[in-house]
Amino acid sequence: MKIRVPDHIASLSPYVPGKPIDELERELGISDSVKLASNENPLGVSPKAVEAICNQAINLNRYPDGNAFALKKELSASLCVEPDEIIFGNGSDELIDLIVRTFLLPGDEVLTADPSFMIYWLSARASGHSVSYVPLKNFMVDLDGLLSAVGPRTKVIFLNNPNNPTGSVVFPGELDRFIRALPDDVILVLDEAYMEFIEPGSTISGLEFLDYNKNIIVLRTFSKAYGLAGIRIGYGVSSKEIIDYINRVRLPFNTNMMAQSAALAVLKDKEFVDKTINLIWNQKKMLYQELERMGVEYVPTQANFFLIKTPVKGNIIYEKLLFSGVIVRPMDSYDFPDYIRLTIGSVIENEKFLMEFAKILQGFKSG
Ligand SMILES: *Cc1c(COP(=O)(O)O)cnc(C)c1O
């Protein structure tokens, strides 16, 4: 190809998502496989959301409401913020990218924990910015480390709470201290994709600090506890001023009509969300107990996924599980080669995982 591509693009490789069930079954000619790799909702889609999507289908000849008026109104009431302190994205992924593109000047840097969610550095690097990383300490985000890593070029800090892929949280008092110490010319993005799953009191939402006069953006998503990963919608909450700037970069129809209606419906379906959270909590306890019984170590989590230590390289266990029809996430690219990441699924899915995992471990024990 004769086209010159910028070095910061040429050096990137595409994000590798969790393997889709269809793809695995096509490749191996198997059925009844389960996907516990992308932290999706095991209860499926809220029936109210399905109904809303069906009702909206006849309007698809029209453009969606670029301002998502109805959804914004409902959400602003439930979060107790003003409508113009909210912005929607085609998944919160898009908002991460929009934040990078809105605020970073040439030479500005992104700061984040390592390992954490890959989209932070992918977006930054795709826009030609460098990224500084602060290693986790004992699987937890090191807030003091982040603070001392803030330099003159640091513009945006991405802090994932709970952190993907470890499921760890930052302690409320420490987050408070961290935010108070932040310089005024830095934006802190608190990505709370899994906040619904935390055990009460274990951590605190960035929403509690929005009046601290610091530059804070809280990101949330409908992809996890709300069960709408496939339709793509998430949101950000911040000051009117910050939201206004991001709105100038956002494409006018970034969230589609069905996504807005489905999100509105599931926001009102408290029963579905509560059921989801209770299932995750109960199954988390069950999985912990079973793994302990098997003598397997894991990293305790506040999210709907966790790291499991593997007796051989995690990648080998990942491959073997695939052949048994169980998709988990290998952790090599996150620098945890001796772990797999398991999404907490339904009762049946988790039982299938435990059964196949035990068989594989047994195979290694008996040589
Ligand atoms: C899943 C996830 C998101 C949400 O992504 P969407 O684009 O809203 O589906 C955001 N941040 C983290 C850390 C995640 O794991």
Coordinates of N, CA, C and O in Angstrom, one line a residue, residues 4-179:
R4 N 0.6 6.5 3.4 CA 1.4 6.6 4.6 C 0.4 6.7 5.8 O -0.5 7.5 5.8
V5 N 0.7 5.9 6.8 CA -0.2 5.8 8.0 C 0.6 6.4 9.1 O 1.8 6.1 9.2
P6 N 0.1 7.2 10.0 CA 0.8 7.7 11.1 C 1.4 6.6 11.9 O 0.8 5.6 12.1
D7 N 2.6 6.8 12.5 CA 3.3 5.8 13.3 C 2.4 5.3 14.5 O 2.4 4.2 14.8
H8 N 1.7 6.3 15.1 CA 0.9 5.9 16.3 C -0.3 5.0 15.9 O -0.8 4.4 16.8
I9 N -0.7 5.0 14.6 CA -1.7 4.1 14.2 C -1.1 2.8 13.7 O -1.6 1.7 14.1
A10 N 0.0 2.9 13.0 CA 0.6 1.6 12.5 C 1.1 0.7 13.6 O 1.1 -0.5 13.5
S11 N 1.4 1.3 14.8 CA 1.9 0.5 15.9 C 0.8 -0.1 16.7 O 1.1 -0.9 17.7
L12 N -0.4 0.2 16.4 CA -1.5 -0.4 17.2 C -2.0 -1.7 16.7 O -1.8 -2.0 15.5
S13 N -2.5 -2.6 17.5 CA -3.2 -3.8 17.0 C -4.7 -3.7 17.5 O -4.9 -3.1 18.6
P14 N -5.6 -4.3 16.8 CA -7.0 -4.2 17.1 C -7.3 -4.8 18.5 O -6.7 -5.8 18.8
Y15 N -8.3 -4.3 19.2 CA -8.7 -4.9 20.4 C -9.3 -6.3 20.2 O -10.0 -6.5 19.2
V16 N -8.9 -7.2 21.1 CA -9.5 -8.6 20.9 C -10.6 -8.8 21.9 O -10.3 -8.9 23.1
P17 N -11.8 -8.8 21.5 CA -12.9 -9.0 22.4 C -13.1 -10.5 22.8 O -12.4 -11.3 22.3
G18 N -13.9 -10.7 23.8 CA -14.3 -12.1 24.2 C -14.8 -12.8 23.0 O -15.5 -12.3 22.2
K19 N -14.5 -14.1 22.9 CA -14.9 -14.9 21.7 C -16.4 -15.1 21.7 O -17.0 -15.5 22.7
P20 N -17.1 -14.7 20.6 CA -18.5 -14.9 20.5 C -18.9 -16.4 20.5 O -18.2 -17.2 19.9
I21 N -20.0 -16.8 21.1 CA -20.5 -18.2 21.2 C -20.6 -18.8 19.8 O -20.2 -19.9 19.5
D22 N -21.3 -18.0 18.9 CA -21.5 -18.5 17.5 C -20.2 -18.9 16.8 O -20.1 -20.0 16.2
E23 N -19.2 -18.1 17.0 CA -17.9 -18.4 16.4 C -17.3 -19.7 16.9 O -16.8 -20.5 16.1
L24 N -17.3 -19.8 18.2 CA -16.7 -21.1 18.8 C -17.5 -22.3 18.3 O -16.8 -23.3 17.9
E25 N -18.8 -22.2 18.3 CA -19.6 -23.4 17.9 C -19.4 -23.7 16.4 O -19.3 -24.9 16.0
R26 N -19.2 -22.7 15.6 CA -18.9 -22.9 14.2 C -17.6 -23.6 14.0 O -17.4 -24.5 13.3
E27 N -16.6 -23.1 14.8 CA -15.2 -23.6 14.6 C -15.1 -25.0 15.1 O -14.4 -25.8 14.5
L28 N -15.8 -25.4 16.2 CA -15.6 -26.7 16.8 C -16.7 -27.7 16.5 O -16.6 -28.8 16.9
G29 N -17.8 -27.2 15.9 CA -18.9 -28.0 15.6 C -19.6 -28.5 16.9 O -20.0 -29.7 17.0
I30 N -19.6 -27.7 17.9 CA -20.3 -28.1 19.2 C -21.5 -27.2 19.4 O -21.7 -26.2 18.7
S31 N -22.3 -27.6 20.5 CA -23.4 -26.7 20.8 C -23.4 -26.6 22.4 O -22.6 -27.2 23.1
D32 N -24.4 -25.9 22.9 CA -24.6 -25.7 24.3 C -23.4 -25.1 25.0 O -23.1 -25.4 26.2
S33 N -22.6 -24.3 24.3 CA -21.5 -23.7 25.0 C -21.9 -22.4 25.8 O -23.0 -21.9 25.5
V34 N -21.1 -22.0 26.7 CA -21.5 -20.9 27.5 C -20.3 -19.8 27.4 O -19.2 -20.2 27.3
K35 N -20.7 -18.5 27.4 CA -19.7 -17.5 27.3 C -19.7 -16.8 28.7 O -20.7 -16.2 29.1
L36 N -18.5 -16.9 29.3 CA -18.3 -16.2 30.6 C -17.1 -15.3 30.4 O -16.1 -15.4 31.2
A37 N -17.1 -14.5 29.4 CA -15.9 -13.8 29.0 C -16.0 -12.3 28.9 O -15.0 -11.6 28.8
S38 N -17.2 -11.8 28.8 CA -17.4 -10.4 28.6 C -18.2 -9.6 29.6 O -18.7 -8.5 29.3
N39 N -18.4 -10.3 30.7 CA -19.1 -9.6 31.9 C -20.5 -9.2 31.5 O -21.0 -8.2 32.0
E40 N -21.2 -10.0 30.7 CA -22.5 -9.7 30.2 C -23.5 -10.2 31.3 O -23.2 -10.9 32.2
N41 N -24.8 -9.7 31.2 CA -25.8 -10.0 32.1 C -26.3 -11.5 31.9 O -26.8 -11.7 30.8
P42 N -26.2 -12.4 32.8 CA -26.7 -13.8 32.6 C -28.2 -14.0 32.6 O -28.7 -15.0 32.2
L43 N -28.9 -12.9 33.0 CA -30.4 -13.1 33.0 C -31.0 -12.7 31.7 O -32.2 -12.8 31.5
G44 N -30.2 -12.3 30.7 CA -30.7 -11.9 29.5 C -31.1 -10.5 29.4 O -30.5 -9.6 30.1
V45 N -32.2 -10.1 28.6 CA -32.6 -8.8 28.5 C -33.9 -8.6 29.3 O -34.8 -9.5 29.3
S46 N -34.1 -7.4 29.9 CA -35.3 -7.1 30.6 C -36.5 -7.2 29.6 O -36.4 -6.6 28.5
P47 N -37.6 -7.9 29.9 CA -38.7 -8.0 29.0 C -39.3 -6.6 28.7 O -39.8 -6.4 27.6
K48 N -39.2 -5.7 29.6 CA -39.7 -4.3 29.4 C -38.8 -3.6 28.3 O -39.3 -2.9 27.5
A49 N -37.5 -4.0 28.3 CA -36.7 -3.4 27.2 C -37.0 -4.0 25.9 O -37.1 -3.3 24.9
V50 N -37.3 -5.3 25.9 CA -37.6 -5.9 24.6 C -38.9 -5.3 24.0 O -39.0 -5.0 22.8
E51 N -39.8 -5.1 24.9 CA -41.1 -4.5 24.5 C -40.9 -3.1 23.9 O -41.4 -2.7 22.9
A52 N -40.1 -2.3 24.6 CA -39.8 -1.0 24.2 C -39.1 -1.0 22.8 O -39.4 -0.1 21.9
I53 N -38.2 -1.9 22.6 CA -37.5 -2.0 21.3 C -38.5 -2.3 20.2 O -38.5 -1.7 19.1
C54 N -39.4 -3.3 20.4 CA -40.4 -3.7 19.4 C -41.3 -2.5 19.1 O -41.6 -2.2 17.9
N55 N -41.7 -1.8 20.1 CA -42.6 -0.6 19.9 C -41.9 0.5 19.1 O -42.6 1.2 18.4
Q56 N -40.6 0.6 19.3 CA -39.9 1.7 18.6 C -39.6 1.3 17.2 O -39.3 2.2 16.4
A57 N -39.6 0.0 16.8 CA -39.2 -0.4 15.5 C -39.9 0.3 14.3 O -39.3 0.6 13.3
I58 N -41.2 0.6 14.5 CA -41.9 1.2 13.4 C -41.5 2.7 13.2 O -41.9 3.3 12.2
N59 N -40.7 3.2 14.1 CA -40.2 4.6 13.9 C -38.9 4.8 13.3 O -38.3 5.9 13.2
L60 N -38.3 3.6 12.8 CA -36.9 3.7 12.4 C -36.6 4.4 11.1 O -35.5 4.6 10.7
N61 N -37.7 4.9 10.4 CA -37.4 5.7 9.2 C -37.0 7.1 9.7 O -36.4 7.9 8.9
R62 N -37.2 7.5 10.9 CA -36.8 8.8 11.5 C -35.5 8.8 12.1 O -35.0 7.7 12.7
Y63 N -34.8 9.9 12.2 CA -33.6 10.0 13.0 C -33.9 10.0 14.4 O -35.0 10.4 14.8
P64 N -33.0 9.5 15.3 CA -33.3 9.5 16.7 C -33.2 10.9 17.3 O -32.7 11.8 16.6
D65 N -33.7 11.1 18.5 CA -33.5 12.3 19.2 C -32.1 12.5 19.6 O -31.6 11.8 20.6
G66 N -31.3 13.3 19.0 CA -29.9 13.5 19.3 C -29.6 13.9 20.7 O -28.5 13.7 21.2
N67 N -30.6 14.5 21.3 CA -30.4 14.9 22.7 C -31.0 13.9 23.7 O -30.9 14.2 24.9
A68 N -31.6 12.9 23.3 CA -32.1 11.8 24.1 C -33.0 12.4 25.2 O -32.8 12.0 26.4
F69 N -33.9 13.3 24.9 CA -34.7 14.0 25.9 C -35.3 13.2 26.9 O -35.1 13.4 28.1
A70 N -36.1 12.2 26.5 CA -36.9 11.4 27.5 C -35.9 10.6 28.4 O -36.1 10.6 29.7
L71 N -34.9 10.0 27.9 CA -34.0 9.2 28.7 C -33.2 10.1 29.6 O -33.0 9.8 30.8
K72 N -32.8 11.2 29.1 CA -32.0 12.2 30.0 C -32.9 12.7 31.1 O -32.4 12.8 32.3
K73 N -34.1 12.9 30.9 CA -35.0 13.4 31.9 C -35.2 12.4 33.0 O -35.0 12.7 34.2
E74 N -35.4 11.2 32.6 CA -35.6 10.1 33.6 C -34.3 9.8 34.4 O -34.3 9.7 35.6
L75 N -33.2 9.8 33.7 CA -31.9 9.5 34.4 C -31.5 10.7 35.3 O -31.0 10.4 36.4
S76 N -31.8 11.9 34.9 CA -31.4 13.1 35.7 C -32.1 13.0 37.0 O -31.6 13.3 38.1
A77 N -33.4 12.6 36.9 CA -34.2 12.5 38.1 C -33.7 11.4 39.1 O -33.6 11.6 40.3
S78 N -33.3 10.3 38.5 CA -32.9 9.2 39.3 C -31.5 9.4 39.9 O -31.2 8.9 41.0
L79 N -30.6 10.2 39.2 CA -29.3 10.5 39.7 C -29.2 11.8 40.5 O -28.2 12.1 41.1
C80 N -30.3 12.6 40.5 CA -30.4 13.9 41.1 C -29.3 14.8 40.6 O -28.5 15.4 41.3
V81 N -29.2 14.8 39.3 CA -28.3 15.8 38.6 C -29.2 16.5 37.5 O -30.3 16.1 37.2
E82 N -28.6 17.6 37.0 CA -29.4 18.3 35.9 C -29.2 17.6 34.6 O -28.2 17.0 34.3
P83 N -30.3 17.7 33.7 CA -30.2 17.0 32.4 C -28.9 17.4 31.6 O -28.3 16.6 31.0
D84 N -28.5 18.7 31.7 CA -27.3 19.1 30.9 C -26.0 18.8 31.6 O -24.9 19.2 31.2
E85 N -26.1 18.0 32.7 CA -24.9 17.4 33.3 C -24.7 16.0 32.8 O -23.8 15.2 33.4
I86 N -25.5 15.5 31.8 CA -25.4 14.1 31.4 C -25.1 14.1 29.9 O -25.6 14.9 29.1
I87 N -24.3 13.1 29.4 CA -24.1 12.9 28.0 C -24.2 11.4 27.7 O -23.7 10.6 28.6
F88 N -24.8 11.0 26.6 CA -24.9 9.6 26.2 C -23.9 9.3 25.2 O -23.6 10.1 24.3
G89 N -23.4 8.0 25.2 CA -22.5 7.5 24.2 C -23.0 6.2 23.6 O -23.8 5.5 24.2
N90 N -22.4 5.8 22.5 CA -22.7 4.5 21.9 C -21.8 3.5 22.6 O -20.8 3.0 22.2
G91 N -22.3 3.2 23.8 CA -21.5 2.5 24.8 C -20.7 3.5 25.5 O -20.4 4.6 25.0
S92 N -20.2 3.2 26.8 CA -19.3 4.2 27.4 C -17.9 4.2 26.7 O -17.2 5.1 26.9
D93 N -17.7 3.1 26.0 CA -16.5 3.1 25.1 C -16.3 4.4 24.3 O -15.3 5.0 24.2
E94 N -17.5 4.8 23.7 CA -17.4 6.0 22.8 C -17.1 7.2 23.6 O -16.4 8.1 23.2
L95 N -17.6 7.3 24.9 CA -17.4 8.4 25.7 C -15.9 8.5 26.1 O -15.3 9.6 26.1
I96 N -15.2 7.4 26.3 CA -13.8 7.4 26.6 C -13.1 8.0 25.4 O -12.2 8.9 25.6
D97 N -13.4 7.6 24.2 CA -12.8 8.1 23.0 C -13.1 9.6 22.8 O -12.2 10.4 22.5
L98 N -14.4 10.0 23.1 CA -14.7 11.4 23.0 C -14.0 12.3 24.0 O -13.6 13.4 23.6
I99 N -13.8 11.8 25.2 CA -13.1 12.6 26.2 C -11.6 12.9 25.7 O -11.1 14.0 25.8
V100 N -11.0 11.8 25.2 CA -9.6 12.0 24.7 C -9.6 13.0 23.6 O -8.8 13.9 23.5
R101 N -10.6 12.9 22.6 CA -10.5 13.8 21.5 C -10.9 15.2 21.8 O -10.6 16.2 21.2
T102 N -11.8 15.4 22.9 CA -12.2 16.7 23.3 C -11.1 17.5 24.0 O -10.9 18.7 23.8
F103 N -10.4 16.9 24.9 CA -9.6 17.6 25.9 C -8.1 17.6 25.7 O -7.4 18.5 26.1
L104 N -7.6 16.6 25.0 CA -6.1 16.5 24.9 C -5.5 17.4 23.8 O -5.9 17.2 22.6
L105 N -4.6 18.2 24.2 CA -3.8 19.0 23.2 C -2.7 18.2 22.7 O -2.3 17.2 23.4
P106 N -2.1 18.5 21.6 CA -0.9 17.8 21.2 C 0.2 17.8 22.3 O 0.4 18.8 22.9
G107 N 0.7 16.6 22.6 CA 1.7 16.6 23.7 C 1.1 16.2 25.0 O 1.9 15.8 25.9
D108 N -0.2 16.4 25.2 CA -0.8 16.0 26.5 C -0.8 14.5 26.6 O -0.9 13.7 25.6
E109 N -0.8 14.0 27.9 CA -0.8 12.6 28.2 C -2.0 12.1 28.9 O -2.6 12.8 29.7
V110 N -2.2 10.8 28.8 CA -3.2 10.1 29.6 C -2.5 9.3 30.7 O -1.4 8.8 30.5
L111 N -3.1 9.2 31.9 CA -2.5 8.5 33.0 C -3.5 7.4 33.4 O -4.7 7.8 33.6
T112 N -3.1 6.2 33.6 CA -4.0 5.2 34.1 C -3.3 4.1 34.8 O -2.0 4.0 34.8
A113 N -4.0 3.2 35.5 CA -3.4 2.1 36.2 C -3.2 0.9 35.2 O -3.7 0.9 34.1
D114 N -2.3 0.0 35.6 CA -1.9 -1.1 34.7 C -1.8 -2.4 35.5 O -1.0 -2.4 36.4
P115 N -2.6 -3.4 35.1 CA -3.5 -3.4 34.1 C -4.9 -2.8 34.5 O -5.3 -2.9 35.6
S116 N -5.5 -2.3 33.5 CA -6.9 -1.8 33.6 C -7.6 -1.9 32.3 O -7.1 -2.7 31.5
F117 N -8.6 -1.2 32.1 CA -9.4 -1.4 30.8 C -8.6 -0.9 29.6 O -8.1 0.2 29.7
M118 N -8.5 -1.7 28.6 CA -7.6 -1.4 27.5 C -8.0 -0.2 26.6 O -7.2 0.4 26.0
I119 N -9.3 0.1 26.6 CA -9.8 1.2 25.7 C -9.2 2.5 26.1 O -9.0 3.4 25.3
Y120 N -8.8 2.7 27.4 CA -8.2 4.0 27.8 C -6.9 4.2 27.0 O -6.8 5.3 26.4
W121 N -6.0 3.2 27.0 CA -4.8 3.5 26.2 C -4.9 3.4 24.7 O -4.3 4.1 24.0
L122 N -5.9 2.5 24.3 CA -6.1 2.4 22.9 C -6.6 3.7 22.3 O -6.1 4.2 21.3
S123 N -7.6 4.3 23.0 CA -8.1 5.6 22.5 C -7.0 6.7 22.5 O -6.9 7.4 21.5
A124 N -6.3 6.7 23.6 CA -5.2 7.8 23.7 C -4.2 7.6 22.6 O -3.9 8.6 21.9
R125 N -3.7 6.4 22.4 CA -2.7 6.2 21.4 C -3.2 6.3 20.0 O -2.5 6.8 19.1
A126 N -4.5 5.9 19.8 CA -5.0 6.1 18.4 C -5.1 7.6 18.1 O -5.1 8.0 16.9
S127 N -5.2 8.5 19.1 CA -5.2 9.9 18.9 C -3.8 10.5 18.9 O -3.6 11.7 18.9
G128 N -2.8 9.7 19.0 CA -1.4 10.2 19.0 C -0.9 10.7 20.3 O 0.1 11.4 20.4
H129 N -1.5 10.2 21.4 CA -1.0 10.7 22.7 C -0.3 9.6 23.5 O -0.6 8.4 23.3
S130 N 0.7 10.0 24.3 CA 1.3 8.9 25.1 C 0.6 8.7 26.4 O -0.2 9.5 26.9
V131 N 0.8 7.5 26.9 CA 0.1 7.0 28.1 C 1.1 6.7 29.2 O 2.1 6.0 28.9
S132 N 0.9 7.1 30.4 CA 1.7 6.7 31.5 C 0.9 5.7 32.4 O -0.3 5.9 32.5
Y133 N 1.6 4.7 32.8 CA 0.9 3.6 33.6 C 1.5 3.5 35.0 O 2.7 3.6 35.2
V134 N 0.6 3.3 35.9 CA 1.0 3.0 37.3 C 0.6 1.6 37.6 O -0.6 1.3 37.6
P135 N 1.6 0.7 38.0 CA 1.2 -0.7 38.2 C 0.3 -0.8 39.4 O 0.3 0.0 40.3
L136 N -0.6 -1.8 39.3 CA -1.4 -2.2 40.5 C -0.6 -2.6 41.6 O 0.6 -3.1 41.4
K137 N -1.1 -2.4 42.8 CA -0.4 -3.0 44.0 C -1.3 -4.0 44.6 O -2.4 -3.7 45.0
N138 N -0.8 -5.2 44.7 CA -1.6 -6.3 45.2 C -3.0 -6.3 44.6 O -4.0 -6.4 45.3
F139 N -3.1 -6.2 43.3 CA -4.3 -6.3 42.5 C -5.1 -5.0 42.6 O -6.2 -5.0 42.1
M140 N -4.7 -4.0 43.3 CA -5.5 -2.8 43.6 C -4.9 -1.6 42.9 O -3.6 -1.5 42.8
V141 N -5.7 -0.7 42.5 CA -5.2 0.6 41.9 C -4.5 1.4 43.0 O -5.0 1.5 44.1
D142 N -3.3 1.8 42.7 CA -2.4 2.5 43.6 C -2.6 4.1 43.5 O -2.0 4.7 42.7
L143 N -3.5 4.6 44.3 CA -3.9 6.0 44.2 C -2.7 6.9 44.5 O -2.6 7.9 43.8
D144 N -1.9 6.6 45.5 CA -0.7 7.4 45.8 C 0.2 7.4 44.6 O 0.8 8.4 44.2
G145 N 0.4 6.2 44.0 CA 1.2 6.1 42.8 C 0.7 6.9 41.7 O 1.5 7.6 41.0
L146 N -0.6 6.9 41.5 CA -1.2 7.7 40.4 C -0.9 9.2 40.7 O -0.5 10.0 39.8
L147 N -1.1 9.6 41.9 CA -0.9 11.0 42.3 C 0.5 11.5 42.0 O 0.8 12.5 41.4
S148 N 1.5 10.6 42.4 CA 2.9 11.1 42.2 C 3.3 11.0 40.7 O 4.3 11.5 40.3
A149 N 2.5 10.2 39.9 CA 2.8 10.1 38.5 C 2.2 11.3 37.7 O 2.5 11.4 36.5
V150 N 1.4 12.1 38.3 CA 0.8 13.3 37.6 C 1.9 14.2 37.2 O 2.7 14.7 38.1
G151 N 2.1 14.5 35.9 CA 3.2 15.4 35.5 C 2.6 16.6 34.8 O 1.4 16.7 34.7
P152 N 3.4 17.5 34.3 CA 3.0 18.7 33.7 C 2.1 18.5 32.4 O 1.3 19.3 32.0
R153 N 2.3 17.3 31.8 CA 1.6 17.0 30.5 C 0.4 16.1 30.8 O -0.4 15.8 29.9
T154 N 0.2 15.7 32.0 CA -1.0 14.8 32.3 C -2.3 15.6 32.1 O -2.4 16.7 32.8
K155 N -3.2 15.2 31.3 CA -4.4 15.9 31.1 C -5.6 15.1 31.6 O -6.5 15.6 32.3
V156 N -5.6 13.8 31.3 CA -6.8 13.0 31.8 C -6.3 11.7 32.5 O -5.3 11.1 32.1
I157 N -6.9 11.5 33.7 CA -6.6 10.2 34.4 C -7.8 9.3 34.3 O -9.0 9.7 34.6
F158 N -7.6 8.1 33.8 CA -8.7 7.1 33.8 C -8.6 6.2 35.0 O -7.6 5.5 35.1
L159 N -9.6 6.2 35.8 CA -9.6 5.4 37.0 C -10.8 4.5 37.0 O -12.0 5.0 37.0
N160 N -10.6 3.2 36.9 CA -11.7 2.2 36.8 C -12.0 1.7 38.1 O -11.2 1.0 38.7
N161 N -13.3 1.9 38.6 CA -13.7 1.5 39.9 C -15.1 0.9 39.9 O -16.0 1.7 39.7
P162 N -15.2 -0.4 40.2 CA -14.2 -1.4 40.3 C -13.4 -1.6 39.1 O -13.8 -1.3 38.0
N163 N -12.1 -2.1 39.3 CA -11.2 -2.2 38.2 C -11.3 -3.5 37.4 O -11.4 -4.6 38.0
N164 N -11.4 -3.3 36.1 CA -11.4 -4.5 35.2 C -9.9 -4.6 34.7 O -9.3 -3.7 34.3
P165 N -9.3 -5.8 34.9 CA -9.8 -7.1 35.1 C -9.7 -7.7 36.6 O -9.9 -8.9 36.7
T166 N -9.4 -6.8 37.6 CA -9.1 -7.4 38.9 C -10.4 -7.4 39.8 O -10.4 -8.2 40.8
G167 N -11.4 -6.6 39.5 CA -12.5 -6.5 40.4 C -12.3 -5.8 41.7 O -13.2 -5.7 42.5
S168 N -11.2 -5.1 41.8 CA -10.8 -4.4 43.1 C -11.4 -3.0 43.1 O -11.7 -2.5 42.0
V169 N -11.6 -2.5 44.3 CA -12.2 -1.1 44.4 C -11.2 -0.2 45.2 O -10.3 -0.7 45.8
V170 N -11.4 1.1 45.0 CA -10.7 2.0 45.9 C -11.5 2.3 47.1 O -12.7 2.4 47.1
F171 N -10.8 2.5 48.3 CA -11.5 2.8 49.5 C -12.1 4.2 49.5 O -11.4 5.1 49.0
P172 N -13.3 4.4 50.1 CA -14.0 5.7 50.0 C -13.1 6.8 50.5 O -12.9 7.9 49.9
G173 N -12.4 6.7 51.7 CA -11.6 7.8 52.3 C -10.4 8.1 51.4 O -10.0 9.2 51.2
E174 N -9.8 7.0 50.8 CA -8.7 7.2 50.0 C -9.0 8.0 48.7 O -8.3 8.8 48.2
L175 N -10.2 7.6 48.1 CA -10.6 8.3 46.9 C -10.9 9.8 47.2 O -10.5 10.7 46.4
D176 N -11.5 10.1 48.4 CA -11.7 11.4 48.8 C -10.4 12.2 48.9 O -10.3 13.3 48.3
R177 N -9.4 11.6 49.5 CA -8.1 12.3 49.6 C -7.5 12.5 48.3 O -6.9 13.6 48.0
F178 N -7.6 11.5 47.4 CA -7.0 11.6 46.1 C -7.6 12.7 45.3 O -6.9 13.5 44.7
I179 N -8.9 12.8 45.3 CA -9.6 13.8 44.6 C -9.3 15.2 45.1 O -9.0 16.2 44.3

